[in-house]
Coordinates of C-alpha atoms in Angstrom, one line a residue:
Chain A
M1 CA 63.9 79.7 137.2
V2 CA 66.6 80.9 139.9
L3 CA 65.3 77.9 141.9
G4 CA 65.9 75.6 139.5
L5 CA 69.4 76.7 138.8
I6 CA 70.0 76.1 142.7
I7 CA 68.2 72.7 142.3
R8 CA 70.6 71.5 139.5
R9 CA 73.3 72.7 141.2
M10 CA 72.7 71.0 144.5
F11 CA 72.4 67.7 142.2
F12 CA 75.6 68.5 140.7
L13 CA 77.3 69.1 144.2
I14 CA 76.0 65.9 145.1
F15 CA 76.6 63.8 142.2
V16 CA 80.5 65.5 142.4
L17 CA 81.1 65.1 146.3
I18 CA 80.2 61.1 145.5
A19 CA 82.6 60.9 142.7
L20 CA 85.1 62.7 144.7
S21 CA 84.8 60.2 147.7
A22 CA 84.7 57.3 145.0
I23 CA 87.8 58.4 143.7
T24 CA 89.4 58.9 147.3
F25 CA 88.2 55.7 148.5
T26 CA 89.6 53.8 145.9
L27 CA 92.7 55.2 146.0
M28 CA 93.0 54.5 149.7
R29 CA 92.2 51.3 149.1
L30 CA 94.5 50.6 146.3
V31 CA 97.3 51.6 148.4
P32 CA 99.4 48.8 149.2
S33 CA 99.8 49.2 153.1
D34 CA 97.1 47.4 155.5
P35 CA 95.0 50.2 157.1
A36 CA 93.9 47.6 159.7
R37 CA 97.7 47.6 160.6
N38 CA 98.2 51.3 160.4
I39 CA 95.5 51.7 163.2
A40 CA 96.4 48.9 165.2
G41 CA 100.3 50.2 165.2
P42 CA 103.8 48.8 163.9
R43 CA 103.8 46.4 167.1
A44 CA 100.3 44.8 167.4
S45 CA 100.3 41.1 167.3
P46 CA 98.2 39.7 164.4
E47 CA 95.0 39.1 166.7
A48 CA 95.0 42.7 167.5
V49 CA 95.2 43.8 164.3
Q50 CA 92.8 41.4 163.0
K51 CA 90.4 42.5 165.8
V52 CA 91.1 45.8 164.6
R53 CA 90.1 44.9 160.9
E54 CA 86.8 43.7 162.2
D55 CA 86.2 46.4 164.3
F56 CA 86.4 48.9 161.6
G57 CA 84.7 46.9 159.0
L58 CA 87.9 46.1 157.3
D59 CA 87.4 42.9 156.3
E60 CA 84.2 43.5 154.4
P61 CA 84.2 43.3 150.5
V62 CA 85.2 46.8 149.1
L63 CA 81.9 47.6 147.8
N64 CA 80.4 47.3 151.2
Q65 CA 82.9 48.9 152.9
Y66 CA 82.5 52.1 150.5
V67 CA 78.8 51.8 150.9
N68 CA 79.3 52.0 155.0
Y69 CA 81.9 55.0 154.5
M70 CA 79.2 56.6 152.6
T71 CA 76.2 55.9 154.5
G72 CA 78.5 57.4 157.5
I73 CA 79.2 60.8 155.7
V74 CA 75.2 61.2 155.0
K75 CA 75.1 61.2 158.9
F76 CA 78.1 63.5 159.1
D77 CA 80.1 60.6 160.7
F78 CA 83.4 60.7 159.0
G79 CA 85.0 58.1 161.0
T80 CA 87.5 58.1 164.0
S81 CA 90.8 60.2 163.4
L82 CA 94.0 58.3 164.3
V83 CA 96.1 61.6 165.6
S84 CA 93.3 62.5 167.5
R85 CA 91.6 59.4 168.5
R86 CA 88.0 61.3 168.0
P87 CA 85.7 61.3 165.8
V88 CA 86.6 63.4 162.6
S89 CA 83.8 65.1 162.5
D90 CA 84.3 66.4 166.1
D91 CA 87.8 67.5 164.6
L92 CA 86.3 69.5 161.5
R93 CA 84.0 71.1 163.8
R94 CA 86.6 72.5 165.9
Y95 CA 89.3 73.5 163.6
L96 CA 87.0 74.6 160.8
P97 CA 85.6 78.0 162.1
A98 CA 89.8 79.1 162.7
T99 CA 90.4 78.2 158.7
L100 CA 87.5 80.3 157.7
E101 CA 87.7 83.7 159.9
L102 CA 91.4 83.3 158.1
A103 CA 89.9 82.8 154.9
F104 CA 86.9 85.7 155.4
L105 CA 89.6 88.1 156.4
S106 CA 92.3 87.5 153.7
L107 CA 89.5 87.7 151.0
G108 CA 88.5 91.2 152.7
F109 CA 91.8 92.5 152.8
A110 CA 92.4 91.5 149.4
L111 CA 88.9 93.1 148.5
V112 CA 89.7 96.5 150.4
F113 CA 93.4 96.9 148.5
G114 CA 92.8 94.9 145.4
V115 CA 89.6 96.5 144.0
P116 CA 90.9 100.1 144.4
L117 CA 94.0 99.1 142.8
G118 CA 92.7 97.9 139.9
V119 CA 89.9 100.4 139.3
L120 CA 93.0 103.1 139.8
S121 CA 95.4 100.7 137.3
A122 CA 92.5 101.3 134.8
I123 CA 91.4 104.9 134.6
K124 CA 95.0 105.9 135.3
K125 CA 96.5 103.3 132.6
D126 CA 100.3 103.1 131.7
S127 CA 100.7 105.0 134.7
V128 CA 103.4 104.5 138.2
I129 CA 100.0 103.3 139.8
D130 CA 99.4 100.7 137.1
A131 CA 102.9 99.6 136.9
F132 CA 102.6 99.3 140.6
G133 CA 99.2 97.1 140.3
R134 CA 100.9 95.1 137.4
V135 CA 103.9 94.1 139.6
V136 CA 101.4 93.3 142.2
S137 CA 99.5 90.9 140.4
V138 CA 102.5 89.2 138.8
L139 CA 104.2 88.9 141.8
G140 CA 100.9 87.8 143.9
L141 CA 100.0 85.0 141.0
S142 CA 103.8 83.7 141.2
V143 CA 105.0 83.9 145.1
P144 CA 104.5 80.1 146.6
S145 CA 102.1 81.0 149.5
F146 CA 104.3 79.0 151.9
W147 CA 107.7 80.6 151.1
L148 CA 105.6 84.1 151.2
A149 CA 104.8 82.8 154.8
I150 CA 108.2 82.1 155.9
V151 CA 109.1 85.6 154.6
I152 CA 106.9 87.3 156.2
Q153 CA 107.4 85.5 159.4
F154 CA 110.9 86.3 159.4
I155 CA 110.7 90.2 158.6
F156 CA 107.4 90.8 160.9
F157 CA 108.4 88.4 164.0
A158 CA 112.0 87.6 164.0
R159 CA 113.8 90.4 162.9
L160 CA 111.2 93.5 163.7
G161 CA 109.2 91.9 166.5
W162 CA 105.9 93.5 165.8
F163 CA 103.7 90.4 165.4
P164 CA 103.5 86.9 167.2
D165 CA 104.9 83.7 165.0
G166 CA 101.2 82.1 165.2
Q167 CA 98.6 80.5 166.6
R168 CA 95.3 82.1 167.1
L169 CA 96.0 83.5 170.4
P170 CA 99.1 83.0 173.2
I171 CA 99.3 79.9 174.8
G172 CA 97.6 80.2 177.9
T173 CA 95.1 82.8 177.3
D174 CA 91.5 81.6 177.5
P175 CA 89.9 81.7 174.1
P176 CA 86.3 84.0 174.5
R177 CA 83.2 82.4 175.0
T178 CA 81.9 80.3 171.9
I179 CA 79.3 81.7 170.2
T180 CA 80.1 81.8 166.6
S181 CA 83.5 80.1 167.2
F182 CA 85.2 83.5 165.4
Y183 CA 87.6 84.9 167.6
T184 CA 87.2 88.1 166.6
I185 CA 83.6 88.6 166.7
D186 CA 82.9 86.5 170.0
S187 CA 85.5 88.6 171.7
L188 CA 83.3 91.6 170.8
L189 CA 80.4 90.0 171.5
T190 CA 81.5 89.3 175.0
G191 CA 83.3 92.9 175.4
N192 CA 86.3 91.0 175.7
F193 CA 88.8 94.0 173.9
G194 CA 91.9 92.8 175.3
T195 CA 91.3 89.4 173.6
F196 CA 90.1 90.9 170.7
F197 CA 93.3 92.9 170.1
T198 CA 95.7 90.0 170.5
T199 CA 93.3 88.1 168.4
L200 CA 93.8 90.6 165.6
E201 CA 97.3 90.4 165.9
H202 CA 97.9 87.0 165.6
L203 CA 95.6 87.2 162.7
A204 CA 97.8 89.7 161.0
L205 CA 100.8 88.0 159.7
P206 CA 98.5 85.0 158.2
V207 CA 95.9 87.0 156.5
L208 CA 99.0 89.8 155.1
T209 CA 100.1 86.3 153.3
L210 CA 97.4 84.7 152.0
G211 CA 95.6 88.4 151.3
F212 CA 98.6 89.1 149.1
I213 CA 97.9 86.2 147.4
S214 CA 94.3 86.6 146.5
L215 CA 94.6 90.4 145.6
A216 CA 96.6 89.8 142.4
P217 CA 93.5 88.1 140.7
I218 CA 91.0 90.7 141.8
T219 CA 93.2 93.6 141.0
R220 CA 93.6 91.6 137.4
M221 CA 90.1 91.2 136.7
M222 CA 89.0 94.9 138.4
R223 CA 91.3 96.3 135.7
S224 CA 90.5 94.3 132.9
G225 CA 87.1 94.9 133.7
M226 CA 87.2 98.6 134.3
L227 CA 89.1 99.2 131.0
E228 CA 86.6 97.1 129.1
V229 CA 83.7 99.1 130.5
M230 CA 85.2 102.7 130.1
G231 CA 85.5 102.0 126.3
Q232 CA 81.4 101.7 126.2
D233 CA 78.8 104.2 124.9
Y234 CA 77.0 104.8 128.1
I235 CA 80.3 105.9 129.4
R236 CA 80.6 107.9 126.3
T237 CA 77.0 108.9 127.1
A238 CA 77.5 109.7 130.9
R239 CA 80.7 111.8 130.1
S240 CA 78.8 114.0 127.5
K241 CA 76.0 114.5 129.8
G242 CA 78.6 116.8 131.6
L243 CA 79.0 114.3 134.6
R244 CA 82.2 114.6 136.6
Q245 CA 84.8 111.5 136.0
N246 CA 84.3 110.3 139.8
T247 CA 80.7 110.2 139.0
V248 CA 81.4 108.5 135.7
V249 CA 83.6 105.7 137.7
T250 CA 81.9 105.1 140.5
R251 CA 78.2 105.2 139.3
H252 CA 78.5 103.9 135.8
A253 CA 81.9 102.3 135.5
I254 CA 82.0 100.4 138.9
R255 CA 79.3 98.9 139.0
N256 CA 79.3 97.2 135.5
A257 CA 82.9 96.3 136.1
A258 CA 81.7 94.5 139.4
L259 CA 80.4 91.7 138.0
P260 CA 82.9 89.8 136.1
A261 CA 85.1 90.5 139.4
L262 CA 82.2 89.0 141.2
T263 CA 83.3 85.4 139.8
V264 CA 87.1 86.0 140.6
I265 CA 86.1 86.6 143.7
G266 CA 84.1 83.7 144.8
L267 CA 86.8 81.8 143.0
Q268 CA 89.2 83.5 145.5
L269 CA 87.1 82.6 148.6
G270 CA 87.3 78.7 147.2
L271 CA 90.9 78.9 146.8
L272 CA 91.2 80.2 150.0
L273 CA 90.0 77.3 151.4
A274 CA 92.4 75.5 149.6
G275 CA 95.3 78.1 150.4
T276 CA 95.3 78.3 154.1
L277 CA 96.3 75.2 154.2
L278 CA 99.9 75.9 153.5
V279 CA 100.1 78.9 155.4
E280 CA 98.3 77.6 158.3
I281 CA 101.3 75.0 158.5
I282 CA 104.0 77.6 158.9
F283 CA 101.9 80.0 161.4
S284 CA 100.9 77.1 163.6
W285 CA 97.6 78.0 162.7
P286 CA 94.9 75.6 164.0
G287 CA 92.9 75.0 161.2
I288 CA 92.1 72.4 159.1
G289 CA 94.5 73.2 156.8
R290 CA 97.1 72.1 159.5
Y291 CA 95.2 69.1 160.4
A292 CA 95.5 67.8 157.1
Y293 CA 98.9 68.2 157.2
Q294 CA 99.1 66.4 160.5
A295 CA 97.1 63.7 158.5
I296 CA 99.6 63.6 156.0
Q297 CA 102.4 63.2 158.2
N298 CA 100.7 60.2 160.1
Q299 CA 99.1 58.6 157.7
D300 CA 95.4 59.1 158.8
P301 CA 93.3 58.8 155.7
N302 CA 90.0 59.2 157.3
S303 CA 90.9 62.8 158.3
L304 CA 92.9 63.6 155.0
I305 CA 89.5 62.9 152.8
S306 CA 87.1 64.6 155.4
V307 CA 89.0 67.9 154.9
T308 CA 89.4 67.2 151.0
L309 CA 85.8 66.3 151.0
I310 CA 84.9 69.7 153.2
I311 CA 86.8 71.8 151.1
G312 CA 85.7 70.6 147.9
A313 CA 82.3 71.0 149.0
G314 CA 82.8 74.7 150.3
Y315 CA 84.1 75.2 146.7
V316 CA 81.3 74.0 144.8
L317 CA 79.1 75.6 147.2
V318 CA 80.3 79.3 147.2
N319 CA 80.6 78.8 142.9
L320 CA 76.4 78.1 143.5
L321 CA 76.5 81.4 145.4
V322 CA 78.2 83.4 142.9
D323 CA 76.0 82.4 140.5
V324 CA 72.8 83.1 142.2
S325 CA 74.0 86.3 143.5
Y326 CA 74.9 87.3 139.6
M327 CA 71.0 87.0 138.8
F328 CA 70.2 88.8 141.5
L329 CA 72.7 91.7 140.2
D330 CA 72.4 91.4 137.1
P331 CA 68.7 91.1 135.7
R332 CA 69.7 91.0 132.1
I333 CA 70.2 87.3 132.8
R334 CA 67.4 86.9 135.4
V335 CA 65.3 87.6 132.2
S336 CA 67.0 85.5 129.6
Chain B
M1 CA 95.4 83.6 116.1
S2 CA 93.7 82.8 112.7
S3 CA 96.0 85.1 110.6
T4 CA 99.5 83.2 111.9
T5 CA 98.1 79.4 112.1
G6 CA 95.6 79.6 109.5
S7 CA 98.1 79.7 107.0
V8 CA 99.2 76.1 108.1
A9 CA 95.9 74.4 106.4
T10 CA 95.4 76.8 103.3
T11 CA 99.2 76.5 102.2
E12 CA 99.2 72.5 103.4
S13 CA 98.6 71.1 100.1
L14 CA 100.6 73.1 98.2
A15 CA 103.3 72.8 100.7
D16 CA 103.9 69.1 99.9
A17 CA 107.4 69.6 98.8
G18 CA 109.0 69.0 102.7
Q19 CA 112.3 70.9 102.0
G20 CA 110.5 74.3 101.4
R21 CA 108.4 73.8 104.3
A22 CA 111.6 73.4 106.4
R23 CA 113.6 76.3 105.3
A24 CA 110.1 78.6 106.0
S25 CA 109.6 77.5 109.3
R26 CA 112.9 78.2 110.4
S27 CA 112.9 81.5 109.1
G28 CA 109.4 81.4 110.5
V29 CA 111.4 80.7 113.9
R30 CA 113.5 83.5 113.4
Y31 CA 110.5 86.1 112.6
F32 CA 108.7 85.2 115.8
F33 CA 111.8 86.1 117.8
R34 CA 112.4 89.2 116.1
R35 CA 108.7 90.0 116.4
F36 CA 108.0 88.8 119.5
T37 CA 111.3 89.9 121.7
S38 CA 110.1 93.6 119.6
E39 CA 106.5 93.7 121.0
S40 CA 107.3 94.3 124.6
P41 CA 110.3 94.2 127.1
L42 CA 108.8 91.9 129.4
N43 CA 108.9 89.4 126.6
V44 CA 112.4 89.9 126.4
V45 CA 112.6 89.4 130.4
S46 CA 110.7 86.2 130.3
L47 CA 112.6 84.4 127.3
V48 CA 116.1 85.2 129.4
I49 CA 114.6 84.1 132.9
I50 CA 113.5 80.8 131.1
V51 CA 116.6 80.4 129.2
V52 CA 118.5 80.3 132.4
F53 CA 116.7 78.2 133.9
L54 CA 116.1 75.9 131.1
I55 CA 120.2 75.9 131.2
L56 CA 120.2 74.6 135.1
C57 CA 117.6 72.3 134.5
I58 CA 119.7 70.5 131.8
G59 CA 123.3 71.0 133.4
G60 CA 122.7 72.6 136.6
N61 CA 124.5 69.9 138.3
V62 CA 127.5 70.3 136.2
L63 CA 127.4 73.9 136.4
A64 CA 127.1 74.2 140.2
P65 CA 130.5 74.9 141.9
Y66 CA 130.2 72.4 144.7
D67 CA 128.2 68.6 144.6
P68 CA 125.0 69.5 146.0
L69 CA 125.1 66.5 148.5
Q70 CA 128.3 67.1 150.1
A71 CA 128.1 67.9 153.7
S72 CA 130.7 69.6 155.6
A73 CA 130.6 69.7 159.1
S74 CA 133.1 72.7 159.1
D75 CA 131.0 74.7 157.0
R76 CA 127.6 74.7 158.7
L77 CA 124.9 77.3 158.4
L78 CA 127.6 80.1 157.0
A79 CA 126.3 82.9 155.8
P80 CA 126.7 84.0 151.9
S81 CA 129.8 84.8 150.9
L82 CA 132.6 84.9 148.3
D83 CA 132.7 81.3 148.7
H84 CA 129.4 80.6 149.0
P85 CA 127.4 82.9 147.5
F86 CA 124.0 81.6 148.4
G87 CA 125.4 80.6 152.0
T88 CA 125.3 77.0 153.5
D89 CA 122.9 74.7 154.8
E90 CA 122.6 73.2 158.6
I91 CA 125.0 70.4 157.5
G92 CA 127.6 72.4 155.0
R93 CA 126.1 71.6 151.8
D94 CA 126.3 74.8 149.2
I95 CA 123.2 76.4 149.0
M96 CA 123.8 77.8 145.3
S97 CA 124.8 74.4 144.0
R98 CA 121.4 72.8 145.5
V99 CA 119.4 75.6 143.6
M100 CA 121.2 75.0 140.6
S101 CA 120.6 71.8 140.6
G102 CA 117.3 71.7 141.8
A103 CA 116.0 73.2 138.9
R104 CA 116.2 69.7 137.0
Y105 CA 113.6 68.6 139.6
S106 CA 111.3 71.1 139.7
L107 CA 111.4 72.7 136.2
G108 CA 111.8 69.0 134.5
I109 CA 109.0 67.4 136.7
A110 CA 106.6 70.3 135.6
F111 CA 107.4 69.4 132.0
L112 CA 107.0 65.9 132.5
I113 CA 103.7 66.6 134.0
L114 CA 102.7 68.8 130.8
V115 CA 104.0 66.3 128.6
I116 CA 101.7 64.1 129.6
A117 CA 98.5 66.2 130.7
I118 CA 98.3 67.8 127.3
P119 CA 97.9 65.4 124.5
V120 CA 95.7 63.3 127.1
G121 CA 93.5 66.1 127.4
T122 CA 94.0 66.9 123.8
L123 CA 92.9 63.7 122.9
V124 CA 89.8 63.7 125.0
G125 CA 89.0 66.8 124.1
V126 CA 89.0 66.1 120.4
V127 CA 87.0 63.0 121.1
A128 CA 84.2 64.8 122.9
G129 CA 84.0 67.9 120.3
Y130 CA 84.1 65.7 117.2
A131 CA 82.4 63.1 118.1
G132 CA 79.5 65.1 119.8
S133 CA 75.9 63.9 121.8
L134 CA 76.5 61.4 124.2
V135 CA 80.1 61.1 124.1
D136 CA 80.4 64.4 124.4
E137 CA 78.3 64.8 127.3
L138 CA 79.7 61.9 129.5
L139 CA 83.3 63.1 128.8
M140 CA 82.5 66.7 130.2
R141 CA 80.9 65.7 133.5
L142 CA 84.0 63.5 133.8
T143 CA 85.6 66.5 133.6
D144 CA 83.3 68.6 135.7
I145 CA 84.1 66.4 138.5
F146 CA 87.8 67.2 138.2
L147 CA 87.2 71.0 138.3
A148 CA 85.1 71.2 140.6
F149 CA 88.1 71.1 143.3
P150 CA 90.9 73.3 143.8
A151 CA 93.6 71.1 141.8
I152 CA 96.0 71.2 144.7
I153 CA 93.6 69.4 147.2
L154 CA 92.5 66.9 144.8
A155 CA 96.5 66.1 144.1
M156 CA 97.4 66.5 147.9
A157 CA 94.9 63.4 148.5
I158 CA 96.1 61.6 145.6
A159 CA 99.5 61.9 146.1
A160 CA 98.9 61.1 150.0
A161 CA 96.9 58.6 149.2
L162 CA 99.5 57.2 146.5
G163 CA 102.6 57.7 148.6
P164 CA 105.2 60.3 149.2
N165 CA 107.4 60.5 146.3
L166 CA 108.2 62.3 142.9
R167 CA 106.6 59.8 140.7
N168 CA 103.2 60.1 142.4
T169 CA 103.4 63.8 142.4
V170 CA 103.7 63.4 138.7
I171 CA 100.9 61.2 138.6
A172 CA 98.6 63.2 141.0
L173 CA 99.1 66.3 139.0
T174 CA 98.6 64.7 135.8
V175 CA 95.6 64.0 137.0
V176 CA 94.5 67.2 138.1
Y177 CA 95.8 69.2 134.9
W178 CA 94.3 66.6 131.7
P179 CA 90.8 68.1 132.0
W180 CA 91.7 72.0 131.4
Y181 CA 93.2 70.5 128.3
A182 CA 90.3 68.5 127.6
R183 CA 87.6 71.6 128.1
L184 CA 90.0 73.7 126.2
V185 CA 90.3 71.9 123.0
R186 CA 86.7 70.7 123.3
G187 CA 85.8 74.4 122.7
Q188 CA 88.2 75.0 120.1
I189 CA 86.8 72.3 117.8
L190 CA 83.5 73.0 118.5
Q191 CA 84.5 76.5 116.8
I192 CA 86.5 75.0 114.1
K193 CA 84.3 72.4 113.3
E194 CA 82.1 74.7 111.9
Q195 CA 84.5 76.5 109.5
D196 CA 84.1 76.5 105.9
Y197 CA 87.4 75.0 105.6
V198 CA 86.1 72.0 107.3
E199 CA 83.2 71.7 105.5
A200 CA 85.4 72.2 101.9
G201 CA 87.6 69.2 103.6
K202 CA 84.4 67.0 104.2
A203 CA 83.1 67.5 101.1
L204 CA 86.5 66.7 99.1
G205 CA 86.8 63.2 101.2
V206 CA 89.1 63.6 103.5
T207 CA 89.5 61.0 106.4
T208 CA 88.0 62.2 110.0
P209 CA 91.6 61.8 111.5
R210 CA 93.1 63.1 108.6
L211 CA 90.9 66.1 108.8
V212 CA 91.0 66.7 112.8
L213 CA 95.0 65.9 112.3
R214 CA 95.9 68.5 109.6
H215 CA 93.3 70.9 109.5
I216 CA 91.2 71.2 112.9
L217 CA 94.2 70.5 115.6
P218 CA 96.8 72.8 113.9
N219 CA 94.3 75.7 113.8
S220 CA 93.5 75.0 117.9
I221 CA 96.7 75.2 118.7
A222 CA 97.6 78.6 119.7
P223 CA 95.3 78.5 123.3
I224 CA 96.8 75.5 124.3
I225 CA 100.4 76.8 123.5
I226 CA 99.1 79.8 125.4
Q227 CA 97.9 77.8 128.4
G228 CA 100.6 75.4 128.6
T229 CA 103.2 77.9 129.1
I230 CA 101.3 79.5 132.3
D231 CA 100.7 75.7 133.9
I232 CA 104.6 75.0 133.3
G233 CA 104.7 78.0 135.9
F234 CA 101.9 76.5 138.3
A235 CA 102.8 73.0 138.0
V236 CA 106.4 74.3 139.2
L237 CA 104.6 75.7 142.3
A238 CA 102.3 72.8 142.9
T239 CA 105.2 70.4 142.3
S240 CA 107.2 72.1 145.2
S241 CA 103.9 72.6 147.5
L242 CA 103.8 69.3 147.6
S243 CA 107.4 68.6 148.3
F244 CA 106.8 71.0 150.9
I245 CA 104.2 68.8 152.9
G246 CA 106.3 66.3 152.5
L247 CA 104.6 64.6 149.5
G248 CA 107.0 65.2 146.9
A249 CA 110.8 65.0 146.8
Q250 CA 112.5 63.3 149.9
P251 CA 115.6 64.6 151.6
P252 CA 118.4 64.8 150.8
T253 CA 117.1 65.6 147.1
P254 CA 117.9 69.5 146.2
E255 CA 114.3 70.3 145.4
W256 CA 113.2 73.9 146.1
G257 CA 110.4 72.7 148.3
T258 CA 112.1 70.2 150.1
M259 CA 114.6 72.7 150.9
I260 CA 112.6 75.3 152.0
T261 CA 110.6 73.2 154.6
N262 CA 114.1 72.1 155.9
S263 CA 114.8 75.7 156.4
R264 CA 112.3 76.3 158.6
T265 CA 113.7 75.0 161.6
Y266 CA 116.7 77.9 161.1
F267 CA 114.8 80.6 159.5
R268 CA 115.5 82.6 162.8
V269 CA 119.4 82.6 162.2
A270 CA 119.7 81.5 158.7
W271 CA 117.5 83.9 156.2
W272 CA 119.8 83.0 153.2
Y273 CA 118.6 79.0 153.6
F274 CA 114.9 79.7 153.1
T275 CA 115.4 83.1 150.3
F276 CA 117.2 81.5 148.0
P277 CA 115.3 78.4 146.7
G278 CA 112.3 80.5 147.4
I279 CA 113.2 83.2 144.6
A280 CA 114.3 80.9 142.3
L281 CA 110.9 79.1 142.1
M282 CA 109.0 82.5 142.0
L283 CA 111.5 83.6 139.1
T284 CA 110.4 80.6 137.2
V285 CA 106.6 80.9 138.1
V286 CA 107.3 85.1 136.7
G287 CA 109.1 83.8 133.5
F288 CA 106.4 81.5 132.2
N289 CA 103.7 84.1 133.4
L290 CA 104.9 86.4 131.5
L291 CA 105.9 84.6 128.3
G292 CA 102.4 82.8 128.6
D293 CA 101.2 86.4 128.5
G294 CA 103.6 88.0 125.9
L295 CA 102.4 84.5 123.7
R296 CA 98.9 85.4 124.2
D297 CA 99.4 89.3 123.0
Y298 CA 101.4 87.9 120.0
L299 CA 98.8 85.0 118.9
D300 CA 95.8 87.0 119.5
P301 CA 96.1 90.3 118.8
R302 CA 92.5 91.0 120.0
T303 CA 93.3 90.7 123.6
R304 CA 96.2 93.1 122.8
G305 CA 96.8 96.1 125.7
S306 CA 93.7 94.7 127.8

């Protein structure tokens, strides 16, 4: 039954990706501008443009173009980037780890601070901590990520000078030998502690920005989950057995409140993949977000659509994982 | 929710005297404001914020002390002062005037997006919920596609394909917002369809369009209003995000996101340049978020306090 769900969701994933690629492909071809002209450049001769058109298969019927495009995607061939002149798949392999490292650490930050804040807000309802938690969650929901990034960069880089303004490592520093492509893990594995700390310094500001934004929904969900659980009969039973408050909260309440929060956490990881986009621009972070931004600036549809597809696929995949882990964590769902 | 809006349907047949109804709704509005504002101080805060920005949205360019587009070579990057409370930008334009005039773009566009997306989504939701079976299945799978992606990424791809201007921002964001309402309304319709008063209406021979328009929709309006209020804030955020990456408003338009983009070059020397448009943006979103939360508590007492 778990397997059945996974298979069904995998089909949905494929279906959604086909649909999205169809939408974006149609949009691309609806645009009045000539893609061949874009590739060849504004000063190219008509013959050169014609050659590009033939080379890239742009003279074929639109449906054939779409089929070609889709067959390419299945083989992880996303076409050539106009900016880097490399295959888009190479670029993605190069930039995706930077985005993932940033997203994972930001989610970690949000969990480390958001879960306790939500729990404390609930068990000390209407206290100072609760008010603080509420302010943090309203601000986190409302602040534009790109603006928060600039403010944080201004304070901690321009004014205080505590952290660097961007990039994964200072210019001229060699990245650690590639094992996982996550600089933090690679530098530790290769025993390069200097690089490890430099990497952390560079991660600090973007992680603070994105972590703060994901903190809000996690705090909110944890708080309302805890409030609901704390009113249940089994909590009263646990109390009347004479268990201490700490035991009731940690052993009985949090475990049950964490389940609904899990959905939100999964959703946040998916949203972080998209959220890094704006923040990467500010911190010159060499991830797929900045890559997409450059693609927009240079009207490079192949790269942009590939990033859209990758983020979309990641989002659907994370949600699938959340649903599956739900079943392992909550036996009630497994049985029904 | 059911107690306040339920009366719409049940007294409807009695209240055909149009005047009486108009008077009732006027005192209803006053009653709403009195109760809503007394319920939580945050509701008052949200209303004040929203009224201020609505005034700016309508008359910001008239109220602004300077012309938002007027450059002045001698006033470049001036820090906040009495003459220029928010300072000036790199070509000497008054930032306060630009922030005030900018409300029209950010907020106006967010309204426009929802004014299109909500009716479209509602129509699809009503059709899917009421027709059921195959139609429902097809329409819901269609919304699944849109909801499977982070809205901003899809909007970005659409806006990039269509070309960078505000009209295309509206198109892109409308395309990503309507499915949420289709989902919401469908769920409501499915619930309300089974209610006794709908069955009674059917038995009395009320036509389907009338049944939907006069009995079912008015009873499903509360969640739409709540969602719509919160979404105005998020649409403001999304519009400015698209503008920030160069896909929405173009310079010299005094749009908040565009202003923040331009401020980046000078962020080390002119903190006021990025600060004020950002605060305006954040306050707007806070206002609509708080109002949405307040309305949820007000219209649906079951969630109160959670």
